Coordinates of C-alpha atoms in Angstrom, one line a residue:
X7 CA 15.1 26.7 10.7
X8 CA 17.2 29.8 11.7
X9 CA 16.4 31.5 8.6
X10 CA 16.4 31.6 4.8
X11 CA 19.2 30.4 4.0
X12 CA 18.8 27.4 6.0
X13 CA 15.2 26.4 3.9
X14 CA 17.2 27.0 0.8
X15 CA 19.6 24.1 2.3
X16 CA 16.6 22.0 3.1
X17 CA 15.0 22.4 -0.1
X18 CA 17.9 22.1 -2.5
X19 CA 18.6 18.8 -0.3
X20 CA 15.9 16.9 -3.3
X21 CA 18.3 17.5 -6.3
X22 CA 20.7 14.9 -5.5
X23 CA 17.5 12.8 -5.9
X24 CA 17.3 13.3 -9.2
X25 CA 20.3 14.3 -10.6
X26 CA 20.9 10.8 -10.7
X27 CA 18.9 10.7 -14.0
X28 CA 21.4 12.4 -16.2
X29 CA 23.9 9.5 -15.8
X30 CA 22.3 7.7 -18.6
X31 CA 23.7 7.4 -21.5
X32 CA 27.4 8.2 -20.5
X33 CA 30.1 6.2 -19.9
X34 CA 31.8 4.7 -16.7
X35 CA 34.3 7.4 -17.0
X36 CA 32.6 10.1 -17.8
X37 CA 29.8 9.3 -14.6
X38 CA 31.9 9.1 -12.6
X39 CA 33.7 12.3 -13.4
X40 CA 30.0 13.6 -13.3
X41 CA 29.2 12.4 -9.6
X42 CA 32.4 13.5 -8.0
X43 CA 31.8 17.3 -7.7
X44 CA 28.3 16.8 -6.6
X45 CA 29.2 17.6 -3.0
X46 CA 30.2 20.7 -3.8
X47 CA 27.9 21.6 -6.4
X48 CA 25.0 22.1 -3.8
X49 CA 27.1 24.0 -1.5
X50 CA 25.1 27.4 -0.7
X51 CA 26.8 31.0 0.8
X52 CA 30.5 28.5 0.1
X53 CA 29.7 26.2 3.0
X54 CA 31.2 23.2 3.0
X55 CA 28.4 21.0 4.2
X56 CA 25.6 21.2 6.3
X57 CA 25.8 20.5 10.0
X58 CA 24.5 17.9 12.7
X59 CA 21.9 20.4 14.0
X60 CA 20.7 21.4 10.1
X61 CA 20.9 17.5 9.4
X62 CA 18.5 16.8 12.4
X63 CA 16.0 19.8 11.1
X64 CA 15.9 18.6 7.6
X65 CA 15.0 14.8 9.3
X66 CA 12.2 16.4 10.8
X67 CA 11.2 18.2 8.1
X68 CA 11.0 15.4 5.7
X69 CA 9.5 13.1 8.0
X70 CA 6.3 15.6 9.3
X71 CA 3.2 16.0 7.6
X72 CA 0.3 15.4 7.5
X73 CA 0.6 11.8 7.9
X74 CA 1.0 12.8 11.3
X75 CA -2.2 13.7 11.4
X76 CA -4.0 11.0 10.3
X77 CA -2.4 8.3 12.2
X78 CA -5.9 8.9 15.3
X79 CA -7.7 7.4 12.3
X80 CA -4.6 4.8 11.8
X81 CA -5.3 3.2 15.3
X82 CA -8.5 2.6 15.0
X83 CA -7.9 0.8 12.2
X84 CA -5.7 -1.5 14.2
X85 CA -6.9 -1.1 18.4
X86 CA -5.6 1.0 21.1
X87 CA -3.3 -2.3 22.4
X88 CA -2.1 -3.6 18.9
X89 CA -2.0 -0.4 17.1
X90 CA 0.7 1.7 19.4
X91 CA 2.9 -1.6 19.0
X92 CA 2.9 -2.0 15.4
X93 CA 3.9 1.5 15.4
X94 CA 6.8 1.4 16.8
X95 CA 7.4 -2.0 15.6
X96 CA 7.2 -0.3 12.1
X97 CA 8.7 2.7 13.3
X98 CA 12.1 1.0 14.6
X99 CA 12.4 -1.3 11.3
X100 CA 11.9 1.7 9.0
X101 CA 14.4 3.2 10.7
X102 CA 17.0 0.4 10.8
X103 CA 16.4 0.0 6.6
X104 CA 17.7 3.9 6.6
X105 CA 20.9 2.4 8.4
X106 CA 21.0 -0.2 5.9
X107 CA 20.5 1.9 2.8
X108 CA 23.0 4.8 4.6
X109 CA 25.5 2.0 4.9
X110 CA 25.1 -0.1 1.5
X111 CA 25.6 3.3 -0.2
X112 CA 29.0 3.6 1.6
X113 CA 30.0 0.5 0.7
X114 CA 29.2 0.6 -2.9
X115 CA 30.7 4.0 -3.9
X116 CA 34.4 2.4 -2.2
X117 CA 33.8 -0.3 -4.9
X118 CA 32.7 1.8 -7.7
X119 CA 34.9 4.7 -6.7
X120 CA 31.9 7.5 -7.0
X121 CA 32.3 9.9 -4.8
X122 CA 28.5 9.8 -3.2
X123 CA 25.2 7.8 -4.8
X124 CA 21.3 8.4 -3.8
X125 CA 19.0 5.7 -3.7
X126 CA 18.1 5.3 -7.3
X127 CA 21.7 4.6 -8.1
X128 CA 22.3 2.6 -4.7
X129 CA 19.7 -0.4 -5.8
X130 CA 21.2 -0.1 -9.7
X131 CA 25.1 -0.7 -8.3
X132 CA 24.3 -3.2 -5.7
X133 CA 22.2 -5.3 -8.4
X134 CA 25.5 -4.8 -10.4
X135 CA 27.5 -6.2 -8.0
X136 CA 25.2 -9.1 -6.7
X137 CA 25.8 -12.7 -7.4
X138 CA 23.2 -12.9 -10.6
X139 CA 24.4 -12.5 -14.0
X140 CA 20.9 -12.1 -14.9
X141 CA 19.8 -9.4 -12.6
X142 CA 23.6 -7.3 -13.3
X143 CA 22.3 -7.4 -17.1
X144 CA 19.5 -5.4 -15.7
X145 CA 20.9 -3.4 -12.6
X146 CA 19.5 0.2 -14.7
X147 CA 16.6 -1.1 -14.1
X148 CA 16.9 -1.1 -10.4
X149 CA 17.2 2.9 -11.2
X150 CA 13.9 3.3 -12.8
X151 CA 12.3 1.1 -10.0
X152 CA 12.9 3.6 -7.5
X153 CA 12.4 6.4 -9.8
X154 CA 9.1 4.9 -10.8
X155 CA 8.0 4.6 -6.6
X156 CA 9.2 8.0 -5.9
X157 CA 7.1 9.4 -8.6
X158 CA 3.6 7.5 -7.0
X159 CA 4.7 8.6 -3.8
X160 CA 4.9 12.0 -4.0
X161 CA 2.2 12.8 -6.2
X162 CA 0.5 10.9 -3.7
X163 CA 1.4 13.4 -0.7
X164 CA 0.2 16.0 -3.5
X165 CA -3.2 14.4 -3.8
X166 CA -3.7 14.1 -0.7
X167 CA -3.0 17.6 0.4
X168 CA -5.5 18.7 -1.9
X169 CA -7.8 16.6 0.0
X170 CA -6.5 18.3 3.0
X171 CA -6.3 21.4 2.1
X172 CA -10.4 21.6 0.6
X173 CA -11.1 19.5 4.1
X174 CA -10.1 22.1 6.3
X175 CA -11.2 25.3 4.0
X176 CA -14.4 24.0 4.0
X177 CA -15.0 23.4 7.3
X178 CA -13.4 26.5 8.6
X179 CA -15.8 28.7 6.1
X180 CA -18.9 26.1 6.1
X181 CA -19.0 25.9 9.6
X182 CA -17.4 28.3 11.5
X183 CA -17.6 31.3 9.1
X184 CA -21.5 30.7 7.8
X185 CA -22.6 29.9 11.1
X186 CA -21.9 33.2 12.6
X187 CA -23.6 34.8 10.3
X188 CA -26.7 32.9 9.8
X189 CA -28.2 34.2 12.8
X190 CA -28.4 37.9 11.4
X191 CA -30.9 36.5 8.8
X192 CA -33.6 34.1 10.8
X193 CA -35.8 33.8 7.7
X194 CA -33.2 32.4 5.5
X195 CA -31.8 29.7 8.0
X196 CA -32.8 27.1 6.2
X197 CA -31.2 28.8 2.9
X198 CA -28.1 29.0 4.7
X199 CA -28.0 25.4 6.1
X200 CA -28.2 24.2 2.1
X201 CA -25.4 26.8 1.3
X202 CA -22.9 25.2 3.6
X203 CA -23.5 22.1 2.4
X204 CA -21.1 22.9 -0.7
X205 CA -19.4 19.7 -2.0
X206 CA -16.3 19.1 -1.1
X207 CA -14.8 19.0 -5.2
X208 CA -16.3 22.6 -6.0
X209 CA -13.3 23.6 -3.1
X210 CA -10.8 21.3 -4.6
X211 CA -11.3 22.8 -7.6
X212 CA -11.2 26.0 -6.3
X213 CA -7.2 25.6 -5.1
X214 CA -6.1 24.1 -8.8
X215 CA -5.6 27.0 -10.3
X216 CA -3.8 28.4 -7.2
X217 CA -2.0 25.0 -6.8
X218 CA -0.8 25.3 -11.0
X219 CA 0.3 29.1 -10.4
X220 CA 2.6 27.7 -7.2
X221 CA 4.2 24.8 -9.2
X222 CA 5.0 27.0 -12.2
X223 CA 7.7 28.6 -9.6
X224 CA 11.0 26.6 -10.5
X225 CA 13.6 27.6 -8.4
X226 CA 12.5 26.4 -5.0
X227 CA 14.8 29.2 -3.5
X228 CA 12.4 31.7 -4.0
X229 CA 9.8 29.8 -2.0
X230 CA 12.7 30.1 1.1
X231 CA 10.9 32.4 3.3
X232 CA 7.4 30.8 2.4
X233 CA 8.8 27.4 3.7
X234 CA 10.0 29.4 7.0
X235 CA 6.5 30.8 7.6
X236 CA 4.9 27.3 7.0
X237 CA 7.4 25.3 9.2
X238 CA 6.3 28.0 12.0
X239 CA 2.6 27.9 11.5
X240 CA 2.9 24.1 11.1
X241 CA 4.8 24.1 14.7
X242 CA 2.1 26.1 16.5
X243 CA -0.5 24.0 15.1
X244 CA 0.7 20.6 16.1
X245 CA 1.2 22.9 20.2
X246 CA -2.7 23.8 20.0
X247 CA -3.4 20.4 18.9
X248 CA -1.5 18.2 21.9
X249 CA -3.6 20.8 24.3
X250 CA -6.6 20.7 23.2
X251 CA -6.1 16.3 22.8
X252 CA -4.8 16.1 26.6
X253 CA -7.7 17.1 28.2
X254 CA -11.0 14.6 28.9
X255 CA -9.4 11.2 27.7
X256 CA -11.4 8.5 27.3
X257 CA -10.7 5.4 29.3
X258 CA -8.4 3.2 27.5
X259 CA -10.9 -0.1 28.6
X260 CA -13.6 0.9 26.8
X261 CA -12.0 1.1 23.6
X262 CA -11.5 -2.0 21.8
X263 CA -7.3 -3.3 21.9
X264 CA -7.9 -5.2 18.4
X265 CA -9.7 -4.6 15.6
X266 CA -10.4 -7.2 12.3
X267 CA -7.8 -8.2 10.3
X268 CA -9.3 -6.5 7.3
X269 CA -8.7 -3.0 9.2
X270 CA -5.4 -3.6 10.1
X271 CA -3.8 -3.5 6.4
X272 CA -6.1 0.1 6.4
X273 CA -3.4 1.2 9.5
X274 CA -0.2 -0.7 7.7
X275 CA -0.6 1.4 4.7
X276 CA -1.2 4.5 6.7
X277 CA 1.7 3.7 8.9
X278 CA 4.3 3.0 6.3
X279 CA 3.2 5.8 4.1
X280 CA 3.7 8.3 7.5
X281 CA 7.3 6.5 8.0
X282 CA 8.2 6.8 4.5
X283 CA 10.8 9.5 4.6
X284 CA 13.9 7.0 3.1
X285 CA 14.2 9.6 0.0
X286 CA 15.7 12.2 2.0
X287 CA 18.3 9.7 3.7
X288 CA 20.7 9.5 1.3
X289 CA 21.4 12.9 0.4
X290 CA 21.2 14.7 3.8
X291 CA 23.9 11.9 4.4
X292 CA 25.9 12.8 1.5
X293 CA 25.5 17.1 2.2
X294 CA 26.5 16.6 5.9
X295 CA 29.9 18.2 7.4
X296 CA 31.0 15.1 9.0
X297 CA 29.4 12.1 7.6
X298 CA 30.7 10.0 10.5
X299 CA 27.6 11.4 12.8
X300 CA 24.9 10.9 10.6
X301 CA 23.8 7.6 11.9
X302 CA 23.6 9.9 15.5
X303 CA 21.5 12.8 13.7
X304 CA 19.5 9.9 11.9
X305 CA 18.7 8.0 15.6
X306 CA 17.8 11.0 17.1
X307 CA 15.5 12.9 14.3
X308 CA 13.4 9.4 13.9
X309 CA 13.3 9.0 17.8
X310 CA 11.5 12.6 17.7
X311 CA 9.3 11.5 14.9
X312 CA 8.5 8.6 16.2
X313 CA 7.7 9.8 19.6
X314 CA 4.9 12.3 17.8
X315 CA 3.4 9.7 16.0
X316 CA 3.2 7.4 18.8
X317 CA 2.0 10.3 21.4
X318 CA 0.0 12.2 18.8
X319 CA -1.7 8.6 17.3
X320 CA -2.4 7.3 20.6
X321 CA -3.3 10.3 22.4
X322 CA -5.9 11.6 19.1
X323 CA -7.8 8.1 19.6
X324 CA -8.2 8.1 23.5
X325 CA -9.6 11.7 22.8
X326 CA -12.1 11.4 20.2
X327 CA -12.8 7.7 19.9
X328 CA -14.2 6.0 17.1
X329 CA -15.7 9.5 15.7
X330 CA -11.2 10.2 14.9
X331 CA -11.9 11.5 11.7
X332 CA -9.2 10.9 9.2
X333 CA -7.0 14.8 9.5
X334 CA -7.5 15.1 13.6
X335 CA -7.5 19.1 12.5
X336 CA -11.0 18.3 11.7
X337 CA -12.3 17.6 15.5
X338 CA -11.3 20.6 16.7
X339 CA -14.3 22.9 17.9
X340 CA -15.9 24.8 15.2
X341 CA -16.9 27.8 17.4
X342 CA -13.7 28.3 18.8
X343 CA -11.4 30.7 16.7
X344 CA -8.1 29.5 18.4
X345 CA -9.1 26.0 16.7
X346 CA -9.9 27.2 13.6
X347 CA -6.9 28.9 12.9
X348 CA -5.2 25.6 13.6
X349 CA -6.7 24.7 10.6
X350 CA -6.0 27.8 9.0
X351 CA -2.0 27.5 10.0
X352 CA -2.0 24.2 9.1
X353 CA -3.3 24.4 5.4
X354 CA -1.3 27.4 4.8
X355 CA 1.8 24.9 5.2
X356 CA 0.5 22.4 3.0
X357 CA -0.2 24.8 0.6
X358 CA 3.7 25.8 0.4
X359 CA 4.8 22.2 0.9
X360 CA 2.7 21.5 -2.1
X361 CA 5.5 22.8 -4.5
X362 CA 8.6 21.1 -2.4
X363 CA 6.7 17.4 -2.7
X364 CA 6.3 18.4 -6.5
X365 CA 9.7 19.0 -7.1
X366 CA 10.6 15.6 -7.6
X367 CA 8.4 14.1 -9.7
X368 CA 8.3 17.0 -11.9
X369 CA 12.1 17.1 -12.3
X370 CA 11.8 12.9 -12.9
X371 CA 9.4 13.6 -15.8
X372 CA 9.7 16.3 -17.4
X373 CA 13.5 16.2 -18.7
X374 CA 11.8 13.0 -20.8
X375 CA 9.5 15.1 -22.1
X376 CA 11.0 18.6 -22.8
X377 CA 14.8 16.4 -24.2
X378 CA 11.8 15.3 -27.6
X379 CA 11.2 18.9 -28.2
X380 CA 12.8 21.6 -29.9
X381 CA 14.6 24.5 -27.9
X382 CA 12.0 27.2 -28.3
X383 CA 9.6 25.1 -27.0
X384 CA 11.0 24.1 -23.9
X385 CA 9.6 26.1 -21.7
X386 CA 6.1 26.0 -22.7
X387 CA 6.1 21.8 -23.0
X388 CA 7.5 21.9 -19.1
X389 CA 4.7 24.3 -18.1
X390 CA 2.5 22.6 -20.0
X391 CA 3.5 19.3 -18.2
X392 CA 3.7 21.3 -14.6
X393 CA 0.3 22.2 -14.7
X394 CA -0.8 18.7 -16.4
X395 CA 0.6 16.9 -13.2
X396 CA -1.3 19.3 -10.7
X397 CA -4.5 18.8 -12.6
X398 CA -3.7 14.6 -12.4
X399 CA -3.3 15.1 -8.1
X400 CA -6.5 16.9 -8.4
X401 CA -8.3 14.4 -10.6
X402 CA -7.6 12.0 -8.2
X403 CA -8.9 13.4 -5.6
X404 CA -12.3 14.6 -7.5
X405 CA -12.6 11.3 -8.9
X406 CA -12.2 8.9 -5.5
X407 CA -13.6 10.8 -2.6
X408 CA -12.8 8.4 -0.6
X409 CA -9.0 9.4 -0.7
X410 CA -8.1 7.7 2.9
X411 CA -8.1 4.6 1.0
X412 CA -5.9 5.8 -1.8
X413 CA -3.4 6.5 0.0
X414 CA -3.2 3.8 1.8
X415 CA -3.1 2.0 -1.4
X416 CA 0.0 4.3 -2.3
X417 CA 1.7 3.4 1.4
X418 CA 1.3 -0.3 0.8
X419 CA 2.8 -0.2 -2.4
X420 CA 4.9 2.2 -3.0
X421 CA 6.2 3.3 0.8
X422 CA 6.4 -0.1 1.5
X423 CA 8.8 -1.0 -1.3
X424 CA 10.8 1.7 -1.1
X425 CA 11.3 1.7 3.1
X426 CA 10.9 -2.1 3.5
X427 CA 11.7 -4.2 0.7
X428 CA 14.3 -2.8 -1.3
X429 CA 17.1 -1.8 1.6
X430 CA 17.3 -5.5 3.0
X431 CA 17.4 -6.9 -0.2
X432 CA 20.2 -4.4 -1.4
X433 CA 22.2 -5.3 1.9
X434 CA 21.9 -8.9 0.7
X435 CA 23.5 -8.3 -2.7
X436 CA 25.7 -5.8 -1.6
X437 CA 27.8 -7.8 1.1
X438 CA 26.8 -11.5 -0.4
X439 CA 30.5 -11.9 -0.5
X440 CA 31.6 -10.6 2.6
X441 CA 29.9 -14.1 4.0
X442 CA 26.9 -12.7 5.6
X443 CA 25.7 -14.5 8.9
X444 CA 22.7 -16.4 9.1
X445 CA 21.0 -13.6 11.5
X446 CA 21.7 -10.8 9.0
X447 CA 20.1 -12.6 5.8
X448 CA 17.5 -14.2 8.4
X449 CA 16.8 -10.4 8.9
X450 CA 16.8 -8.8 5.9
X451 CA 14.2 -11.9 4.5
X452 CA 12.1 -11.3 7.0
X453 CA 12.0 -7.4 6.9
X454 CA 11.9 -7.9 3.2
X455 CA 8.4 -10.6 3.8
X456 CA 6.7 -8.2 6.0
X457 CA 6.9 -5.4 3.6
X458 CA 5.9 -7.9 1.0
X459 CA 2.8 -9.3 3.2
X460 CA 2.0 -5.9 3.6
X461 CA 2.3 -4.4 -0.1
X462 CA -0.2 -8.0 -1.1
X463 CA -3.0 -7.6 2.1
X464 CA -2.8 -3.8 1.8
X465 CA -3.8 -3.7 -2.2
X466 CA -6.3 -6.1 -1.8
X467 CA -7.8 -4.7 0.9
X468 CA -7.7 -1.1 -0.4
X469 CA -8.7 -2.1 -3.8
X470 CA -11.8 -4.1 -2.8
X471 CA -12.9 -1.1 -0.5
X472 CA -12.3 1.5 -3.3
X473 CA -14.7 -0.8 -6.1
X474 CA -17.2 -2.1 -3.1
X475 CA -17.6 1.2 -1.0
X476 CA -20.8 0.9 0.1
X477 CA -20.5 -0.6 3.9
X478 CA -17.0 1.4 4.4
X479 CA -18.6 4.3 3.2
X480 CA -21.5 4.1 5.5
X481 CA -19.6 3.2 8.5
X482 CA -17.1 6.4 7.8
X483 CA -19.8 9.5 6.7
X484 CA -20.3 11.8 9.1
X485 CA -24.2 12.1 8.2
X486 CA -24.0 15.1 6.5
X487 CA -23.6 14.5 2.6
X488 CA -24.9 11.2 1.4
X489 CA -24.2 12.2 -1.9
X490 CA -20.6 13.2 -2.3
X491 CA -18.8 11.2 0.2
X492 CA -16.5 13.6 1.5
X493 CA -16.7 12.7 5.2
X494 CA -14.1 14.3 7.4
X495 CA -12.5 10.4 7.0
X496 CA -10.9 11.5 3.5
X497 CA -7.5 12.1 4.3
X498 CA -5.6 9.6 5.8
X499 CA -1.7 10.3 6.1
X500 CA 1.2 12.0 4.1
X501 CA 4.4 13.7 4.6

């Protein structure tokens, strides 16, 4: 993150994501000739690629968020003992389907002589190439699967940092802000105390129209300098954070090592959906100088993110217990200003990485809409469905205040298929011929079940929580608003 020109790199790194859509419709040929100069097409200031230390920034950058955050709450869901384990036992298979996917892709573009493929176009050759007629008569639909997953996924990051951003607004100016000057008026305290008690949707509302003007910026190049400042602040917060979490942890014994099976598919979701940075795999891969040390840069950058998660997670729960709330920004002290600008820093970088989550979605849906209208109205219709999408994120999270267990939903089923059960399944029909060993497809099954196990338990659970709320909504308000549950629990994880 040595300057702009370096976040314009990191944020053009998306397109190869969805270039992939124009292929349809063209012949073998004529795709191919299509794909070949993709490489250099993103180039920026004529490089040639980007490097091993811009690879390993962009890794980090695609794999923070606020998911981060919210993995405190993530333990308890699962136990101090059992929860640190499944972490990095989803942690290290997450990052082994990268390899898979990084290496299926190079495989598949020798056999179909393209010159680089993303995901989308990874699953749709390799279900060409598998050993069922039935399943190469439909290998463009392995292409809209993914597309389809992407889509869920990140508007789901965008719905949740709605939540996130209203969260920590509204407990910087209910609480901190209000409370300061509440004093100076003695007669009107109780006044006051009903003021600060605003609901938690009149400030989501409040960043829509804020959140529509940001999105309607289309080149993300012009947000390069924005994306600078919010990597810093972002930085500083996560150092103010691991102080103020160090000091006065609890004792590990009296927390409890397991919690209920229901709980746990709460932390799988949580924990897949933080893990779930396999979009950005493929073409950091493909932009890099020398391809040959990606599978370095991709060890290294998940070894950092996964020692955050792990220290950050475990560390968040021994420090506040079972009163983790579900963005650990939100049990910092209220009276201290150091901690509220955490919140401040923090929200400011959501805010920008609002757009840069948005990017691909929008650029998924709206060539369908704007190719079925005429030229002069272009423009308008992709505004029009710009601003359509923001106001969806925001429904959701007006609608369901209990957001934690959307998104938990959205990690069970969509991260999970997109990190766990698609890249052993593609290594299966990818190198059926090459006479796989028993180990290899008695790995991939078994990554491929777990990710299954866990898209089935985690639906159910979340679903049945989201129409039965009552005793999960009880056991997760903070006491302060009955009525609109918009207990500090709301957000649970994201990029």
């Amino acid at each position: 993150m040595a300057g702009a020109g370096r976040e314009e790199l990191g944020m053009e790194v998306m397109k190869p994501l969805i270039d992939e859509e124009d292929s349809d419709g063209i012949s073998d040929e004529e795709h191919e000739n299509t794909l070949l100069p993709v490489k250099t097409h993103y180039q920026l200031d004529n490089e040639e690629g980007i490097t091993f230390i811009q690879t390993l920034t962009h890794l980090l950058k695609g794999n923070i968020g606020t998911g981060l955050l919210g993995l405190p709450l993530a333990i308890k869901n699962a136990g101090i003992v059992v929860g640190p384990i499944s972490l990095v036992f989803i942690g290290f298979i997450s990052v082994h389907c990268m390899h898979i996917l990084v290496r299926c892709s190079h495989c598949l573009c020798q056999r179909m002589k393209k010159s680089s493929l993303g995901y989308s176009d990874t699953v749709s050759c390799a279900m060409e190439v598998g050993p069922l007629t039935a399943l190469q008569k439909r290998a463009s639909w392995g292409r809209y699967i993914v597309d389809f997953f992407l889509v869920i996924t990140q508007l789901g990051f965008c719905g949740v940092y709605v939540v996130f951003l209203a969260e920590n607004v509204k407990q910087v100016h209910e609480g901190f802000l209000e409370s300061k000057i509440a004093p100076m008026n003695i007669s009107a305290t109780s006044s006051s105390s009903e003021k600060r008690n605003t609901d938690l949707r009149i400030y989501m509302l409040c960043f829509l129209p804020f959140l529509v003007l940001l999105v309607f910026i289309r080149d993300l190049k012009s947000l390069s300098l924005l994306s600078l400042l919010a990597n810093l602040s972002m930085a500083v917060s996560l150092v103010i954070i691991y102080q103020y979490i160090v000091r006065d942890l609890a004792d590990p014994r009296k927390l409890p090592p397991v919690v209920g099976w229901k709980k746990y598919p709460l932390f799988f979701g949580t924990a897949v959906f933080a893990f779930e940075g396999i979009g950005v795999v493929l073409p950091l891969e493909n932009r890099m100088k020398d391809a040959t040390r990606f599978p370095l840069a991709l060890n290294i950058g998940m070894g950092i993110v996964m020692a955050l998660y792990i220290s950050l997670a475990t560390l968040g729960y021994l420090r506040f217990g079972d009163e983790v709330k579900g963005s650990i920004t939100l049990n910092l002290p209220q009276d201290k200003w150091l901690y509220q600008s955490v919140k401040i820093l923090y929200s400011f970088g959501i805010f920008v990485t609002y757009s840069i989550q948005f990017y691909v979605p929008a650029e998924i849906l709206i060539p369908v809409v704007t190719s079925r209208v005429r030229q002069k109205w272009k423009l308008l219709s992709e505004l029009v469905v710009r601003a359509l999408l923001v106001c969806s994120t925001c429904a959701v999270a007006v609608l369901i205040p209990r957001l934690d267990l959307v998104i938990s939903f959205v990690g069970a089923v969509s991260s999970s298929t997109l990190g766990l059960i698609l890249p052993p399944l593609v290594e299966i029909l990818t190198f059926y011929k090459e006479n796989l060993s028993l180990w290899t497809i008695f790995k991939d099954v078994f990554i491929a079940v777990v990710g299954f196990v866990g898209f089935l338990t985690g639906t159910y659970v979340t679903v049945e929580e989201i129409i039965y709320p009552a005793s999960t909504a009880l056991a997760n308000a903070t006491g302060s608003f009955p009525a609109d549950l918009n207990a500090t629990d709301l957000v649970v994880g994201l990029k």
